[in-house]
Amino acid sequence: MHVTILAASGAVGLALTRQALERGHTVTAVARTPARITVPDSPRLTLVAADVHDPGSITEALRGSQVVLSGLGVAKGDKPGALTAGSRAVLDARPGGIVWLGAYGTGPSAQAAGFATRTLLKALGAELTDKVTADAAVLAAGGTVFHSGPFANGPASTTRRTVGLNETPKRFFPARISRETVAAAMLDEAQTPRFPGRIAVPLGA
């Protein structure tokens, strides 16, 4: 496929970009500063400078892409609003498919995550509202939103699986999961959609 990776210079974005290339896809990797997309060169890789606050640049970056995978988060020092702006810019570009990165315990997964996680996440304030608003827009458009537990380092799990909210194991705190595993699960969904318009939860095992 031809896929576009948003926030390709971030930790999850880098994993998405590298793994997509390893799977043989053609990749447009998007970041405000493309020089920070530190993956091996490939004839199937195009680096593009674009900003979610400039919708036209996102539309141009997504041109010809079959699916967009977003590793967008709120960078340190940024004001909340980037996720909402990103979701609007992506939806305006009308890609064939959207696989979006969210956070377990926010929006639709708040109840499943339990009281302790919900309480901790309330400290995010405006950032939490930004996450919930962006997720809702993507879901309403038929995209898949991945609600991941806390990130860990490590390789992609060979026993990973992705479940819906009703199948998520009940825990006091969500299980940690490697960024590589989350990226692999998002690419699995891009290749074979199972959760369009729904929350998907990646599990390491």
Short mmCIF file of N, CA and C in Angstrom, two decimals, residues 15-177:
data_model
loop_
_atom_site.label_atom_id
_atom_site.label_comp_id
_atom_site.label_asym_id
_atom_site.label_seq_id
_atom_site.Cartn_x
_atom_site.Cartn_y
_atom_site.Cartn_z
N ALA A 15 8.64 4.21 14.58
CA ALA A 15 8.37 2.77 14.53
C ALA A 15 7.41 2.44 13.39
N LEU A 16 6.39 3.26 13.21
CA LEU A 16 5.44 3.05 12.12
C LEU A 16 6.13 3.14 10.77
N THR A 17 6.98 4.16 10.62
CA THR A 17 7.66 4.37 9.34
C THR A 17 8.59 3.21 9.01
N ARG A 18 9.41 2.84 9.97
CA ARG A 18 10.37 1.76 9.75
C ARG A 18 9.65 0.44 9.47
N GLN A 19 8.64 0.12 10.26
CA GLN A 19 7.94 -1.16 10.08
C GLN A 19 7.16 -1.19 8.77
N ALA A 20 6.59 -0.05 8.38
CA ALA A 20 5.85 0.00 7.12
C ALA A 20 6.78 -0.28 5.94
N LEU A 21 7.97 0.29 5.99
CA LEU A 21 8.95 0.02 4.94
C LEU A 21 9.38 -1.44 4.95
N GLU A 22 9.57 -2.00 6.14
CA GLU A 22 9.96 -3.41 6.25
C GLU A 22 8.89 -4.33 5.68
N ARG A 23 7.62 -3.89 5.72
CA ARG A 23 6.52 -4.69 5.19
C ARG A 23 6.34 -4.49 3.68
N GLY A 24 7.14 -3.62 3.09
CA GLY A 24 7.09 -3.42 1.65
C GLY A 24 6.19 -2.31 1.18
N HIS A 25 5.65 -1.51 2.10
CA HIS A 25 4.76 -0.42 1.70
C HIS A 25 5.54 0.78 1.18
N THR A 26 4.88 1.59 0.39
CA THR A 26 5.39 2.90 0.00
C THR A 26 4.96 3.89 1.07
N VAL A 27 5.90 4.68 1.58
CA VAL A 27 5.63 5.50 2.77
C VAL A 27 5.92 6.97 2.51
N THR A 28 4.94 7.82 2.83
CA THR A 28 5.16 9.25 2.93
C THR A 28 5.22 9.57 4.42
N ALA A 29 6.39 9.99 4.89
CA ALA A 29 6.60 10.26 6.31
C ALA A 29 6.56 11.77 6.54
N VAL A 30 5.65 12.21 7.41
CA VAL A 30 5.37 13.63 7.59
C VAL A 30 5.81 14.10 8.97
N ALA A 31 6.49 15.23 9.02
CA ALA A 31 6.88 15.84 10.27
C ALA A 31 7.13 17.32 10.04
N ARG A 32 7.08 18.11 11.10
CA ARG A 32 7.41 19.52 10.95
C ARG A 32 8.86 19.69 10.55
N THR A 33 9.71 18.79 11.07
CA THR A 33 11.14 18.81 10.73
C THR A 33 11.52 17.44 10.20
N PRO A 34 11.44 17.21 8.90
CA PRO A 34 11.70 15.88 8.33
C PRO A 34 13.09 15.33 8.64
N ALA A 35 14.06 16.21 8.89
CA ALA A 35 15.41 15.73 9.19
C ALA A 35 15.44 14.87 10.44
N ARG A 36 14.41 14.96 11.26
CA ARG A 36 14.35 14.17 12.49
C ARG A 36 13.75 12.78 12.27
N ILE A 37 13.36 12.49 11.03
CA ILE A 37 12.83 11.15 10.72
C ILE A 37 14.03 10.26 10.43
N THR A 38 14.55 9.67 11.46
CA THR A 38 15.83 8.94 11.37
C THR A 38 15.60 7.46 11.10
N VAL A 39 15.23 7.16 9.86
CA VAL A 39 15.10 5.77 9.42
C VAL A 39 15.99 5.60 8.20
N PRO A 40 16.40 4.36 7.89
CA PRO A 40 17.25 4.13 6.72
C PRO A 40 16.58 4.63 5.43
N ASP A 41 17.37 5.17 4.52
CA ASP A 41 16.84 5.62 3.23
C ASP A 41 16.24 4.44 2.46
N SER A 42 15.23 4.74 1.67
CA SER A 42 14.58 3.73 0.84
C SER A 42 13.98 4.42 -0.37
N PRO A 43 13.99 3.76 -1.53
CA PRO A 43 13.33 4.34 -2.70
C PRO A 43 11.82 4.43 -2.53
N ARG A 44 11.29 3.73 -1.53
CA ARG A 44 9.85 3.78 -1.26
C ARG A 44 9.49 4.79 -0.18
N LEU A 45 10.46 5.60 0.25
CA LEU A 45 10.24 6.56 1.33
C LEU A 45 10.34 7.99 0.81
N THR A 46 9.33 8.79 1.13
CA THR A 46 9.34 10.22 0.83
C THR A 46 9.14 10.99 2.12
N LEU A 47 10.05 11.91 2.42
CA LEU A 47 9.94 12.75 3.61
C LEU A 47 9.28 14.07 3.23
N VAL A 48 8.31 14.48 4.04
CA VAL A 48 7.54 15.69 3.73
C VAL A 48 7.44 16.57 4.97
N ALA A 49 7.67 17.85 4.79
CA ALA A 49 7.47 18.83 5.86
C ALA A 49 6.03 19.33 5.81
N ALA A 50 5.30 19.16 6.90
CA ALA A 50 3.92 19.63 6.98
C ALA A 50 3.57 19.85 8.44
N ASP A 51 2.55 20.65 8.66
CA ASP A 51 2.14 21.01 10.02
C ASP A 51 0.63 20.88 10.11
N VAL A 52 0.14 20.27 11.18
CA VAL A 52 -1.31 20.07 11.33
C VAL A 52 -2.06 21.39 11.41
N HIS A 53 -1.37 22.47 11.78
CA HIS A 53 -2.02 23.78 11.83
C HIS A 53 -2.07 24.44 10.46
N ASP A 54 -1.55 23.76 9.45
CA ASP A 54 -1.63 24.21 8.06
C ASP A 54 -2.33 23.10 7.27
N PRO A 55 -3.68 23.09 7.26
CA PRO A 55 -4.41 21.99 6.64
C PRO A 55 -4.02 21.72 5.20
N GLY A 56 -3.68 22.76 4.46
CA GLY A 56 -3.30 22.56 3.07
C GLY A 56 -2.06 21.70 2.93
N SER A 57 -1.12 21.85 3.86
CA SER A 57 0.10 21.05 3.79
C SER A 57 -0.20 19.58 4.08
N ILE A 58 -1.18 19.33 4.94
CA ILE A 58 -1.56 17.94 5.25
C ILE A 58 -2.29 17.33 4.05
N THR A 59 -3.17 18.09 3.42
CA THR A 59 -3.86 17.60 2.23
C THR A 59 -2.86 17.20 1.15
N GLU A 60 -1.86 18.03 0.96
CA GLU A 60 -0.85 17.74 -0.06
C GLU A 60 -0.04 16.50 0.34
N ALA A 61 0.29 16.35 1.62
CA ALA A 61 1.08 15.21 2.09
C ALA A 61 0.32 13.90 1.90
N LEU A 62 -1.01 13.95 2.02
CA LEU A 62 -1.82 12.73 1.93
C LEU A 62 -2.20 12.37 0.49
N ARG A 63 -1.83 13.21 -0.46
CA ARG A 63 -2.22 12.97 -1.84
C ARG A 63 -1.69 11.62 -2.33
N GLY A 64 -2.58 10.78 -2.85
CA GLY A 64 -2.20 9.49 -3.39
C GLY A 64 -2.10 8.38 -2.36
N SER A 65 -2.27 8.71 -1.08
CA SER A 65 -2.14 7.71 -0.02
C SER A 65 -3.44 6.92 0.15
N GLN A 66 -3.30 5.64 0.44
CA GLN A 66 -4.48 4.80 0.67
C GLN A 66 -4.95 4.85 2.12
N VAL A 67 -4.03 5.09 3.03
CA VAL A 67 -4.38 5.15 4.45
C VAL A 67 -3.38 6.02 5.18
N VAL A 68 -3.87 6.73 6.18
CA VAL A 68 -2.99 7.55 7.02
C VAL A 68 -2.94 6.94 8.41
N LEU A 69 -1.74 6.83 8.94
CA LEU A 69 -1.54 6.36 10.31
C LEU A 69 -0.94 7.51 11.11
N SER A 70 -1.56 7.84 12.23
CA SER A 70 -1.12 8.99 12.99
C SER A 70 -0.46 8.59 14.31
N GLY A 71 0.75 9.09 14.50
CA GLY A 71 1.43 8.95 15.79
C GLY A 71 1.42 10.26 16.54
N LEU A 72 0.50 11.16 16.18
CA LEU A 72 0.46 12.49 16.78
C LEU A 72 0.28 12.43 18.29
N GLY A 73 1.02 13.28 18.97
CA GLY A 73 0.86 13.49 20.39
C GLY A 73 1.08 14.96 20.66
N VAL A 74 1.06 15.34 21.91
CA VAL A 74 1.32 16.72 22.27
C VAL A 74 2.77 16.84 22.68
N ALA A 75 3.56 17.51 21.85
CA ALA A 75 4.99 17.67 22.14
C ALA A 75 5.19 18.58 23.34
N LYS A 76 6.28 18.36 24.04
CA LYS A 76 6.59 19.16 25.21
C LYS A 76 6.72 20.63 24.80
N GLY A 77 6.01 21.48 25.49
CA GLY A 77 6.06 22.90 25.17
C GLY A 77 4.96 23.37 24.25
N ASP A 78 4.28 22.41 23.56
CA ASP A 78 3.18 22.78 22.67
C ASP A 78 1.91 23.02 23.47
N LYS A 79 1.09 23.91 22.95
CA LYS A 79 -0.21 24.14 23.57
C LYS A 79 -1.17 23.05 23.09
N PRO A 80 -2.13 22.64 23.95
CA PRO A 80 -3.13 21.67 23.51
C PRO A 80 -3.88 22.19 22.29
N GLY A 81 -4.32 21.31 21.46
CA GLY A 81 -5.04 21.68 20.26
C GLY A 81 -4.48 21.04 19.02
N ALA A 82 -3.25 20.51 19.11
CA ALA A 82 -2.62 19.91 17.94
C ALA A 82 -3.37 18.68 17.47
N LEU A 83 -3.89 17.89 18.39
CA LEU A 83 -4.58 16.66 18.00
C LEU A 83 -5.90 16.98 17.30
N THR A 84 -6.63 17.94 17.83
CA THR A 84 -7.88 18.34 17.19
C THR A 84 -7.61 18.93 15.82
N ALA A 85 -6.59 19.79 15.73
CA ALA A 85 -6.23 20.38 14.44
C ALA A 85 -5.81 19.29 13.46
N GLY A 86 -5.05 18.31 13.95
CA GLY A 86 -4.61 17.21 13.10
C GLY A 86 -5.76 16.39 12.58
N SER A 87 -6.70 16.07 13.45
CA SER A 87 -7.85 15.27 13.01
C SER A 87 -8.67 16.02 11.96
N ARG A 88 -8.85 17.31 12.16
CA ARG A 88 -9.62 18.10 11.18
C ARG A 88 -8.90 18.16 9.84
N ALA A 89 -7.58 18.37 9.90
CA ALA A 89 -6.81 18.46 8.66
C ALA A 89 -6.85 17.14 7.90
N VAL A 90 -6.73 16.02 8.63
CA VAL A 90 -6.78 14.70 7.99
C VAL A 90 -8.16 14.44 7.39
N LEU A 91 -9.21 14.74 8.14
CA LEU A 91 -10.56 14.49 7.64
C LEU A 91 -10.86 15.35 6.42
N ASP A 92 -10.36 16.58 6.42
CA ASP A 92 -10.56 17.45 5.25
C ASP A 92 -9.89 16.88 4.00
N ALA A 93 -8.79 16.15 4.20
CA ALA A 93 -8.06 15.56 3.08
C ALA A 93 -8.74 14.30 2.53
N ARG A 94 -9.69 13.76 3.28
CA ARG A 94 -10.49 12.60 2.86
C ARG A 94 -9.64 11.39 2.43
N PRO A 95 -8.79 10.88 3.31
CA PRO A 95 -8.00 9.69 2.95
C PRO A 95 -8.89 8.45 2.89
N GLY A 96 -8.35 7.40 2.26
CA GLY A 96 -9.12 6.17 2.15
C GLY A 96 -9.37 5.49 3.49
N GLY A 97 -8.43 5.62 4.41
CA GLY A 97 -8.57 5.02 5.73
C GLY A 97 -7.75 5.80 6.74
N ILE A 98 -8.15 5.71 8.02
CA ILE A 98 -7.44 6.40 9.09
C ILE A 98 -7.23 5.44 10.24
N VAL A 99 -5.99 5.35 10.71
CA VAL A 99 -5.66 4.60 11.92
C VAL A 99 -4.97 5.60 12.85
N TRP A 100 -5.60 5.89 13.96
CA TRP A 100 -5.24 7.03 14.82
C TRP A 100 -4.77 6.53 16.18
N LEU A 101 -3.76 7.17 16.73
CA LEU A 101 -3.26 6.79 18.05
C LEU A 101 -3.91 7.63 19.14
N GLY A 102 -4.56 6.95 20.09
CA GLY A 102 -5.14 7.61 21.25
C GLY A 102 -4.53 7.06 22.52
N ALA A 103 -5.21 7.24 23.62
CA ALA A 103 -4.67 6.80 24.92
C ALA A 103 -5.76 6.07 25.71
N TYR A 104 -5.41 4.91 26.24
CA TYR A 104 -6.35 4.13 27.03
C TYR A 104 -6.71 4.88 28.30
N GLY A 105 -8.00 4.96 28.56
CA GLY A 105 -8.48 5.68 29.74
C GLY A 105 -9.10 7.01 29.40
N THR A 106 -9.09 7.37 28.10
CA THR A 106 -9.69 8.63 27.67
C THR A 106 -10.95 8.34 26.85
N GLY A 107 -11.88 9.27 26.87
CA GLY A 107 -13.09 9.12 26.06
C GLY A 107 -13.80 7.80 26.27
N PRO A 108 -14.09 7.06 25.19
CA PRO A 108 -14.85 5.82 25.31
C PRO A 108 -14.21 4.75 26.19
N SER A 109 -12.89 4.78 26.35
CA SER A 109 -12.24 3.75 27.17
C SER A 109 -12.08 4.15 28.63
N ALA A 110 -12.58 5.34 29.01
CA ALA A 110 -12.42 5.81 30.38
C ALA A 110 -13.07 4.87 31.39
N GLN A 111 -14.28 4.43 31.09
CA GLN A 111 -15.00 3.56 32.03
C GLN A 111 -14.29 2.22 32.17
N ALA A 112 -13.82 1.67 31.05
CA ALA A 112 -13.15 0.38 31.09
C ALA A 112 -11.83 0.44 31.83
N ALA A 113 -11.17 1.60 31.80
CA ALA A 113 -9.86 1.73 32.42
C ALA A 113 -9.91 1.76 33.94
N GLY A 114 -11.03 2.14 34.49
CA GLY A 114 -11.17 2.14 35.94
C GLY A 114 -10.93 3.50 36.57
N PHE A 115 -11.31 3.59 37.84
CA PHE A 115 -11.30 4.86 38.56
C PHE A 115 -9.90 5.45 38.69
N ALA A 116 -8.91 4.62 39.02
CA ALA A 116 -7.56 5.13 39.26
C ALA A 116 -6.99 5.80 38.01
N THR A 117 -7.13 5.13 36.87
CA THR A 117 -6.61 5.69 35.62
C THR A 117 -7.36 6.95 35.23
N ARG A 118 -8.68 6.94 35.38
CA ARG A 118 -9.47 8.13 35.04
C ARG A 118 -9.04 9.32 35.89
N THR A 119 -8.79 9.06 37.16
CA THR A 119 -8.39 10.14 38.07
C THR A 119 -7.04 10.72 37.67
N LEU A 120 -6.09 9.86 37.33
CA LEU A 120 -4.77 10.33 36.92
C LEU A 120 -4.84 11.15 35.64
N LEU A 121 -5.66 10.71 34.69
CA LEU A 121 -5.73 11.38 33.40
C LEU A 121 -6.42 12.73 33.48
N LYS A 122 -7.26 12.94 34.50
CA LYS A 122 -7.91 14.23 34.65
C LYS A 122 -6.90 15.35 34.83
N ALA A 123 -5.71 15.00 35.30
CA ALA A 123 -4.67 16.01 35.50
C ALA A 123 -4.18 16.59 34.18
N LEU A 124 -4.51 15.93 33.07
CA LEU A 124 -4.09 16.44 31.76
C LEU A 124 -4.85 17.70 31.36
N GLY A 125 -6.02 17.92 31.96
CA GLY A 125 -6.77 19.13 31.70
C GLY A 125 -7.13 19.31 30.23
N ALA A 126 -6.70 20.44 29.66
CA ALA A 126 -7.04 20.77 28.27
C ALA A 126 -6.48 19.75 27.30
N GLU A 127 -5.36 19.12 27.65
CA GLU A 127 -4.78 18.10 26.78
C GLU A 127 -5.72 16.90 26.67
N LEU A 128 -6.38 16.56 27.76
CA LEU A 128 -7.35 15.45 27.74
C LEU A 128 -8.51 15.79 26.82
N THR A 129 -9.01 17.01 26.90
CA THR A 129 -10.11 17.44 26.03
C THR A 129 -9.68 17.36 24.57
N ASP A 130 -8.45 17.76 24.29
CA ASP A 130 -7.92 17.70 22.93
C ASP A 130 -7.92 16.27 22.42
N LYS A 131 -7.46 15.33 23.25
CA LYS A 131 -7.42 13.93 22.85
C LYS A 131 -8.82 13.40 22.55
N VAL A 132 -9.76 13.67 23.46
CA VAL A 132 -11.12 13.15 23.32
C VAL A 132 -11.80 13.72 22.08
N THR A 133 -11.62 15.01 21.83
CA THR A 133 -12.23 15.66 20.67
C THR A 133 -11.69 15.09 19.37
N ALA A 134 -10.38 14.93 19.30
CA ALA A 134 -9.76 14.38 18.08
C ALA A 134 -10.23 12.95 17.84
N ASP A 135 -10.22 12.13 18.88
CA ASP A 135 -10.65 10.74 18.74
C ASP A 135 -12.09 10.66 18.23
N ALA A 136 -12.96 11.49 18.80
CA ALA A 136 -14.38 11.45 18.43
C ALA A 136 -14.56 11.79 16.95
N ALA A 137 -13.79 12.75 16.46
CA ALA A 137 -13.91 13.13 15.05
C ALA A 137 -13.48 12.00 14.13
N VAL A 138 -12.39 11.33 14.49
CA VAL A 138 -11.89 10.22 13.68
C VAL A 138 -12.87 9.05 13.70
N LEU A 139 -13.40 8.73 14.85
CA LEU A 139 -14.36 7.63 14.96
C LEU A 139 -15.62 7.92 14.15
N ALA A 140 -16.10 9.16 14.23
CA ALA A 140 -17.31 9.53 13.50
C ALA A 140 -17.13 9.40 11.99
N ALA A 141 -15.88 9.55 11.54
CA ALA A 141 -15.58 9.44 10.11
C ALA A 141 -15.29 8.00 9.69
N GLY A 142 -15.38 7.05 10.64
CA GLY A 142 -15.16 5.65 10.30
C GLY A 142 -13.73 5.18 10.48
N GLY A 143 -12.88 6.02 11.08
CA GLY A 143 -11.51 5.61 11.33
C GLY A 143 -11.40 4.73 12.56
N THR A 144 -10.24 4.12 12.73
CA THR A 144 -9.96 3.28 13.90
C THR A 144 -9.05 4.05 14.84
N VAL A 145 -9.40 4.08 16.11
CA VAL A 145 -8.59 4.77 17.11
C VAL A 145 -8.02 3.75 18.08
N PHE A 146 -6.71 3.70 18.16
CA PHE A 146 -6.04 2.77 19.07
C PHE A 146 -5.85 3.42 20.43
N HIS A 147 -6.41 2.79 21.47
CA HIS A 147 -6.22 3.26 22.84
C HIS A 147 -5.20 2.35 23.51
N SER A 148 -3.99 2.87 23.59
CA SER A 148 -2.87 2.08 24.10
C SER A 148 -2.64 2.36 25.58
N GLY A 149 -2.19 1.34 26.29
CA GLY A 149 -1.73 1.54 27.66
C GLY A 149 -0.40 2.28 27.67
N PRO A 150 0.20 2.47 28.85
CA PRO A 150 1.47 3.20 28.95
C PRO A 150 2.55 2.55 28.09
N PHE A 151 3.35 3.39 27.45
CA PHE A 151 4.39 2.89 26.56
C PHE A 151 5.59 2.34 27.31
N ALA A 152 6.19 1.33 26.71
CA ALA A 152 7.44 0.76 27.21
C ALA A 152 8.40 0.62 26.03
N ASN A 153 9.65 0.38 26.33
CA ASN A 153 10.62 0.09 25.28
C ASN A 153 10.58 -1.40 24.98
N GLY A 154 11.23 -1.80 23.91
CA GLY A 154 11.29 -3.22 23.58
C GLY A 154 10.79 -3.49 22.18
N PRO A 155 10.99 -4.71 21.71
CA PRO A 155 10.60 -5.09 20.35
C PRO A 155 9.09 -5.31 20.23
N ALA A 156 8.65 -5.46 19.01
CA ALA A 156 7.25 -5.79 18.77
C ALA A 156 6.96 -7.21 19.24
N SER A 157 5.88 -7.37 19.94
CA SER A 157 5.50 -8.69 20.45
C SER A 157 5.04 -9.59 19.32
N THR A 158 5.55 -10.80 19.30
CA THR A 158 5.13 -11.77 18.29
C THR A 158 3.80 -12.43 18.66
N THR A 159 3.35 -12.20 19.90
CA THR A 159 2.08 -12.77 20.35
C THR A 159 1.03 -11.67 20.53
N ARG A 160 1.26 -10.50 19.92
CA ARG A 160 0.34 -9.37 20.09
C ARG A 160 -1.05 -9.71 19.55
N ARG A 161 -2.01 -9.01 20.07
CA ARG A 161 -3.37 -9.11 19.57
C ARG A 161 -4.07 -7.78 19.81
N THR A 162 -5.10 -7.53 19.04
CA THR A 162 -5.88 -6.30 19.17
C THR A 162 -7.31 -6.69 19.46
N VAL A 163 -7.90 -6.06 20.48
CA VAL A 163 -9.25 -6.39 20.89
C VAL A 163 -10.10 -5.12 20.96
N GLY A 164 -11.41 -5.33 21.03
CA GLY A 164 -12.32 -4.22 21.25
C GLY A 164 -12.41 -3.90 22.74
N LEU A 165 -13.06 -2.80 23.08
CA LEU A 165 -13.15 -2.39 24.48
C LEU A 165 -13.80 -3.45 25.36
N ASN A 166 -14.80 -4.13 24.83
CA ASN A 166 -15.51 -5.13 25.64
C ASN A 166 -14.67 -6.36 25.93
N GLU A 167 -13.54 -6.52 25.24
CA GLU A 167 -12.68 -7.67 25.45
C GLU A 167 -11.41 -7.32 26.23
N THR A 168 -11.28 -6.07 26.63
CA THR A 168 -10.07 -5.63 27.31
C THR A 168 -9.98 -6.24 28.70
N PRO A 169 -8.84 -6.85 29.06
CA PRO A 169 -8.69 -7.43 30.39
C PRO A 169 -8.87 -6.38 31.49
N LYS A 170 -9.55 -6.75 32.56
CA LYS A 170 -9.78 -5.84 33.67
C LYS A 170 -8.53 -5.80 34.56
N ARG A 171 -7.98 -4.61 34.73
CA ARG A 171 -6.79 -4.43 35.55
C ARG A 171 -6.93 -3.14 36.33
N PHE A 172 -6.22 -3.05 37.47
CA PHE A 172 -6.26 -1.81 38.25
C PHE A 172 -5.62 -0.68 37.45
N PHE A 173 -4.48 -0.98 36.81
CA PHE A 173 -3.84 -0.06 35.87
C PHE A 173 -3.64 -0.78 34.55
N PRO A 174 -3.72 -0.08 33.41
CA PRO A 174 -3.50 -0.73 32.12
C PRO A 174 -2.10 -1.31 32.02
N ALA A 175 -1.97 -2.43 31.33
CA ALA A 175 -0.67 -3.06 31.14
C ALA A 175 0.20 -2.20 30.22
N ARG A 176 1.49 -2.14 30.51
CA ARG A 176 2.42 -1.44 29.63
C ARG A 176 2.60 -2.23 28.34
N ILE A 177 2.91 -1.50 27.27
CA ILE A 177 3.07 -2.13 25.97
C ILE A 177 4.13 -1.37 25.19
#
